[in-house]
Amino acid sequence: MKTASRILGTALFLDGFEVQDAPRYGAERRGAPIFAYVRADSREIHERGIIDRPDLVVVADDSLCQVPAAGVRLGLSAQTVVLIRSREDAATWRERLRVPGPMLVLPASSTDDDGGESLLGAECVGAAARLLGVVTRDSLKAATGQELERLPEEVRARNVRAALRVFDGHADHAGIVTGQPTLPLAAQEPPRWIDLQVESADVAAPTIHAGGTSVQVRTGLWRTMRPVVDHERCHRCHWMCALPCPDNALLVDDAGYPRVDLDHCKGCMICVAQCPFHVIHAVPEHEAQTAERAEAGDA
Amino acid sequence: MRRLLTGNGAAAWGARLAEVDYIPAFPITPQTEIIERLAEWVDRGELNGRLVTLDSEHSMITAAGAAAATGARVFTATSSQGLLYGMEMLYTVSGWRAPFVLANVSRGLASPLTLEPDHNDVLAARDSGFIQLHAATCQEVLDLTLLAYRIAEDRRVRLPVLVNLDGFYLSFTREPVELPEPEQVRRVLPPFEPSTLRFRASAPVSQAVAVLGGGPYSYFRYEMHLAATQALVAFQQAAEDFAQVFGRSYASVERYRCDDAQYAFVMMGSFATKAKEAVDRLRDEGEAVGLVRPRMVRPWPEEELRAALSGMRGVAVIDQNLSTGKGGVLHSELCSALYGQPDAPPVLTSFIGGLGGRDIDAAELFEILRVTKRAVETGERPPPRLLYTEHELKEMRKLQAIAAVEHPAEEEATP
């Protein structure tokens, strides 16, 4: 997403705008939400950092909606366009998130899950550029090439094609992002400041007293591939697969079969590589979920 | 050429255009992309200098001082915990009167550990003998790095200079930056003329001597202090030369829309540009308000600050730092500059915000002005405010619940 924001920033810059683009993130690890902000204006930009009233929000993966730290709904107004990359439709997401303004879906493609390269960033940029309506096709093409300069020629070409394909595909929504007028001062809600009181050090020291709090973080949301154990062919040699699991997310039942803790398995696929009998399979997460829903429906 | 650069990129370009000879670097976290970029240029032969990795910031700053003492032009960079790890040597090498430039990427300090910026790291180095310049934009990061060499190498000063850029808000943020041509830079920043800084084989020099008794020690420390004050003149002269070549003017104190202002925000670093935006909005609605921003923090440009704020009715000081048990460093330093001065603004309100990257949004800046105006009108001075909202405390309480923090006060309150 950082690269995506740079492509969009460069494209806008090439089209003559004053530009600012910036990523913001915490832990640099898989599953941690990352934000990337792009501002463009015809005059010098003084604002910086967090965009509190965005004109366009691009959600690169719909699983982010379940991550509180991602704050997908923050700052949305009736003028904010929300574009979410998903396998489900816009009506579903409008219903789920109660988005007050225009809501669009960028269909997630199957390339995401096949272990091959993802063109997710390029696709998001292609759509965003078109929705803004002020980015030319040539600038998008040049910017994508420029920002991916260090990648091999063929990878760069694939990304450029993906960005342009999505750009072309969104002609119907060109310029849907109109921006929003600045709030007059009188309409601006004052901050609800409080007078922070002194509290005992027992409370105010940054100490985590509870053990096992990481259990509450559903790292299973980060998974794009799911390990599925074929119990019929499993030899129950669970020290081979369960022990190497870095997150202790492969539990062993009383009969000695490994069971995947789906709330916490991050989908690293180490168990798949470890299994000497090749009976743990890597299944794309969305396929596994579809199958689960179908099964639940049948029952 | 105008192109998009991050603050990190701009700092690296500053060093490259200064044609530095030597870059000592601690290569591991919290080191930044500044060094990565320079390493790549050295590797490709685009920068004709030597980059050496050291085992810590302590060694890195020692190496920087030692190399500068031989007459080499030296650049190095660090951030937050790294600056503190090298703290002993900051004082030591400035005492050597070794001129070099250190870029610091500001970040809040542990504990608790965090990644986003505030100014407690750089202000911990406030009294170290380094000259301090604070950038607010990526362009300034580059330009101030060049100007920093002029100050450091000025014989009246000859002290190391720290150029500060805020983590994330500048370091990772890309903005259009005018990249000067090397030929133009040479007109403003000629090659380093080291004068007596000659540390050569077969010509021994003893630096970093020990002195006993307070007299000699005081002489050297007083001289450093007096030299630091000369940085104001050195900066002004360098900035004038710079403006002639590049058309960009830098004063030790920036004044934004202050001409007829009755009120001003005073801030340091990149968050000050957010205040510029707020000033524009407030001006649109008829408020006579401006922004005053010290670019130079050491030496403290007292005269320039007095002049900038003279005759104003109220000043709101927003500190992105917290001196525990006292309050905002900028606020107290400004009070000391203004106390007893004729035409000094009668009201200086104090706000602490932006710690660990906490946002200060437009609504808060508007409210800060409102509070300051009320103080002027009623004559009642509000206590310093630690910017914190109801919502933030609610979020904090959730985290504390997960951490199983017990609240004794609440238990007592329950009969």
XYZ file of C-alpha atoms in Angstrom, chain B residues 71-261:
191
model
C 39.454 18.267 8.694
C 37.087 15.908 6.857
C 33.509 16.922 6.086
C 31.356 14.492 8.047
C 27.686 13.543 8.060
C 25.866 11.067 10.247
C 22.320 10.289 11.315
C 20.351 8.664 14.089
C 16.969 8.678 15.812
C 15.405 8.612 19.284
C 16.932 5.839 21.411
C 20.047 5.976 19.247
C 20.576 9.661 19.995
C 20.290 8.895 23.686
C 22.673 5.966 23.418
C 25.234 8.335 21.945
C 24.495 11.100 24.465
C 27.824 10.927 26.281
C 29.671 11.524 23.034
C 27.406 14.391 21.943
C 28.794 16.418 24.828
C 32.319 15.126 24.262
C 32.679 15.852 20.550
C 31.075 19.272 20.782
C 33.705 19.947 23.467
C 36.355 19.064 20.888
C 34.843 21.832 18.773
C 34.471 19.290 15.952
C 32.225 20.591 13.162
C 29.935 18.061 11.478
C 26.242 17.532 10.802
C 24.030 14.994 12.522
C 20.499 14.385 11.251
C 18.070 13.217 13.929
C 14.757 11.642 13.039
C 12.596 12.531 16.021
C 10.653 9.844 17.747
C 9.078 9.495 21.198
C 11.249 7.766 23.795
C 10.693 4.564 25.754
C 9.023 3.645 28.041
C 6.492 2.659 26.818
C 8.227 2.083 23.507
C 6.724 3.860 20.520
C 7.531 4.663 16.900
C 5.935 7.974 16.091
C 7.436 11.384 16.724
C 7.797 13.918 19.448
C 10.667 16.150 20.485
C 11.780 14.687 23.788
C 14.664 12.879 22.108
C 16.127 15.934 20.435
C 15.480 18.191 23.422
C 17.414 15.767 25.606
C 20.387 16.912 23.503
C 19.484 20.561 23.976
C 22.378 21.404 26.285
C 24.994 19.214 24.588
C 26.757 21.987 22.694
C 25.251 20.987 19.347
C 23.586 23.729 17.355
C 19.979 22.642 16.693
C 17.932 23.311 13.568
C 14.375 22.006 13.227
C 12.817 21.397 9.814
C 9.096 21.630 9.065
C 9.071 20.403 5.444
C 11.132 18.031 3.319
C 12.528 21.020 1.412
C 13.755 22.462 4.663
C 15.401 19.191 5.628
C 17.578 19.443 2.537
C 18.229 23.181 2.721
C 18.947 23.228 6.455
C 21.409 20.361 6.046
C 23.387 22.499 3.604
C 23.131 25.573 5.818
C 24.155 23.457 8.810
C 27.610 22.926 7.281
C 28.062 26.646 6.856
C 27.286 27.158 10.557
C 29.337 24.198 11.784
C 32.408 25.152 9.755
C 32.206 28.860 10.521
C 35.335 29.601 12.570
C 33.386 31.760 15.010
C 31.211 28.748 15.776
C 32.960 25.456 14.936
C 30.472 23.258 16.702
C 28.518 20.241 15.472
C 25.016 20.911 14.180
C 21.976 18.711 14.643
C 19.270 18.926 11.971
C 15.984 17.555 13.255
C 13.212 16.037 11.169
C 10.094 14.468 12.631
C 9.646 10.727 12.230
C 6.837 9.703 9.844
C 5.535 13.278 9.369
C 8.728 14.152 7.495
C 10.943 11.081 7.443
C 8.440 8.903 5.538
C 6.393 11.695 3.967
C 7.049 12.601 0.337
C 6.640 16.171 -0.804
C 7.835 18.113 -3.820
C 11.419 19.172 -3.178
C 13.498 21.456 -5.354
C 16.759 19.565 -5.788
C 19.630 22.037 -6.230
C 22.337 21.570 -8.838
C 25.737 20.652 -7.343
C 27.305 23.691 -9.052
C 24.859 26.024 -7.325
C 25.443 24.339 -3.977
C 29.206 24.864 -4.296
C 28.589 28.595 -4.596
C 26.860 28.604 -1.223
C 28.853 25.839 0.413
C 32.475 25.785 -0.732
C 34.769 22.909 0.261
C 35.578 22.693 3.963
C 38.535 24.886 4.919
C 39.663 23.164 8.112
C 42.237 25.742 9.246
C 43.759 24.439 12.507
C 41.807 21.182 12.345
C 44.766 19.174 11.162
C 45.170 15.785 12.658
C 47.903 14.233 10.579
C 50.507 11.509 10.834
C 53.849 12.832 12.174
C 52.177 16.018 13.324
C 50.701 15.071 16.674
C 47.947 17.114 18.249
C 46.352 16.412 21.597
C 42.619 16.904 21.533
C 40.120 16.176 24.230
C 42.457 17.072 27.046
C 41.644 16.859 30.738
C 41.685 19.988 32.890
C 41.694 20.240 36.647
C 40.271 23.091 38.640
C 37.156 24.960 37.610
C 38.901 27.857 35.946
C 40.189 26.216 32.755
C 37.053 24.100 32.524
C 34.841 27.155 32.788
C 36.858 28.921 30.100
C 36.230 26.136 27.600
C 32.533 25.784 28.440
C 31.963 29.542 28.377
C 33.734 29.741 25.043
C 31.452 27.029 23.649
C 28.429 28.941 24.840
C 29.675 32.180 23.313
C 30.519 30.380 20.084
C 27.014 28.917 19.969
C 25.509 32.393 20.178
C 27.581 33.315 17.102
C 25.626 30.697 15.181
C 22.794 33.222 14.865
C 24.990 35.511 12.769
C 26.556 32.618 10.890
C 23.114 31.268 10.056
C 21.843 34.646 8.918
C 24.823 35.204 6.623
C 24.609 31.711 5.188
C 20.854 32.097 4.676
C 21.392 35.371 2.801
C 23.887 33.713 0.439
C 21.516 30.807 0.060
C 18.571 33.047 -0.786
C 20.636 34.797 -3.463
C 21.367 31.544 -5.235
C 18.173 29.608 -4.622
C 15.564 32.250 -3.866
C 14.460 30.503 -0.698
C 14.843 32.563 2.483
C 15.343 31.136 5.918
C 15.288 33.093 9.157
C 16.075 31.620 12.555
C 12.407 32.269 13.366
C 9.688 31.778 10.787
C 6.748 34.180 10.902
C 3.613 33.146 9.048
C 0.864 35.757 8.539
C 2.066 37.692 11.561
C 2.094 41.227 10.181
C -1.045 42.487 11.917
C -1.567 39.468 14.132
